[in-house]
Amino acid sequence: HGGYGNYIRIRHANGFATAYGHMTRFASGSKPGARVKQGQIIGYVGSTGRSTGPHLHYEVLVNNKFVNPMTIAVPRGLKLEGRNLAAFQKERRRIDALMELDPVTNRVAQAQVQ
């Protein structure tokens, strides 16, 4: 993966994997075979390898074959019903109301290269 510089691949269930390249560094505690959780930071955007500028190279693989992440059929999550659905909708409305209080009009991810 030399062209991608700092590169990490994560195995998911059902033959899926995601890969990330050109990272400036890996998050502390990252090591081969370690378990990661959804939302956990695994690394930081960079420009390593044969990159011409800071960005994150992202790949999705199914059974070790590269696929277009925009067109794959991913496993579906649980379908909420009854009380669970009502509780989710209530929490979503609460969070939406909190977000309306935030004066930020442009919610765009930003990175800083040092």
XYZ file of C-alpha atoms in Angstrom:
114
model
C 0.000 0.000 0.000
C 3.021 2.277 -0.461
C 1.198 4.669 -2.761
C -1.376 5.316 -0.063
C 1.173 6.111 2.642
C -0.278 5.478 6.083
C -3.064 3.005 5.304
C -5.497 1.116 7.496
C -8.049 -1.538 6.562
C -10.934 -2.483 8.830
C -12.737 -5.813 8.531
C -16.489 -5.667 9.051
C -19.107 -8.414 9.178
C -20.403 -10.219 6.084
C -17.201 -9.912 4.024
C -17.144 -6.108 4.040
C -14.004 -4.050 4.647
C -13.218 -0.345 4.510
C -9.786 1.139 3.928
C -8.348 4.593 4.522
C -5.120 6.008 3.124
C -2.809 9.049 3.086
C -3.351 9.559 6.822
C -0.841 11.761 8.599
C -0.849 9.358 11.544
C -2.872 6.650 13.236
C -4.826 7.252 16.427
C -3.054 6.244 19.617
C -3.711 2.640 20.509
C -4.210 1.606 16.878
C -2.472 -1.660 16.109
C -3.053 -4.644 13.819
C -5.882 -6.860 15.035
C -7.317 -4.291 17.456
C -11.095 -3.983 17.638
C -12.631 -0.632 16.783
C -16.078 0.752 17.484
C -18.302 2.808 15.243
C -17.407 6.480 15.637
C -13.956 5.745 17.055
C -11.098 7.833 15.660
C -8.686 5.576 13.782
C -6.412 8.151 12.154
C -5.993 11.691 10.890
C -6.229 13.190 7.401
C -2.868 13.705 5.782
C -0.835 13.663 2.610
C 1.404 10.602 2.926
C 2.383 8.272 0.106
C 1.906 9.557 -3.431
C -0.626 12.193 -2.426
C -0.589 15.659 -3.986
C -2.458 17.285 -1.105
C -4.174 16.513 2.209
C -7.171 14.231 1.830
C -8.497 10.863 2.931
C -8.461 8.003 0.441
C -11.513 5.786 1.138
C -12.204 2.311 -0.208
C -14.916 -0.279 0.279
C -14.208 -3.928 -0.380
C -16.592 -6.872 -0.510
C -14.903 -10.268 -0.302
C -11.549 -8.539 -0.964
C -12.778 -6.930 -4.196
C -13.014 -3.161 -4.577
C -16.572 -1.886 -5.060
C -18.173 1.495 -5.626
C -19.379 2.609 -2.160
C -22.222 4.573 -3.764
C -23.808 1.541 -5.409
C -23.353 -1.387 -3.016
C -26.232 -2.886 -1.081
C -25.145 -2.734 2.549
C -26.664 -4.890 5.277
C -29.689 -3.201 6.791
C -29.954 -2.404 10.478
C -32.798 -3.241 12.791
C -36.227 -1.899 11.920
C -37.676 0.024 14.844
C -41.318 -0.484 15.736
C -43.730 0.443 18.491
C -42.211 1.947 21.628
C -38.659 1.810 20.291
C -39.655 3.756 17.174
C -41.563 6.323 19.240
C -38.589 6.773 21.603
C -36.225 7.204 18.658
C -38.459 9.795 16.994
C -38.785 11.716 20.264
C -34.999 11.772 20.725
C -34.494 12.804 17.097
C -36.892 15.745 17.573
C -35.026 16.758 20.747
C -31.660 16.707 18.958
C -33.065 18.540 15.927
C -34.355 21.281 18.260
C -30.917 21.586 19.881
C -29.288 21.861 16.473
C -31.655 24.691 15.548
C -30.233 26.669 18.500
C -26.726 26.471 17.008
C -26.003 29.601 14.945
C -23.639 27.717 12.635
C -25.139 27.812 9.166
C -22.566 25.719 7.386
C -21.866 22.289 8.862
C -18.787 21.131 6.987
C -16.031 18.902 8.296
C -12.689 20.650 8.505
C -9.149 19.405 8.920
C -6.002 21.171 9.932
C -2.599 20.045 8.709
C 0.339 20.802 10.946
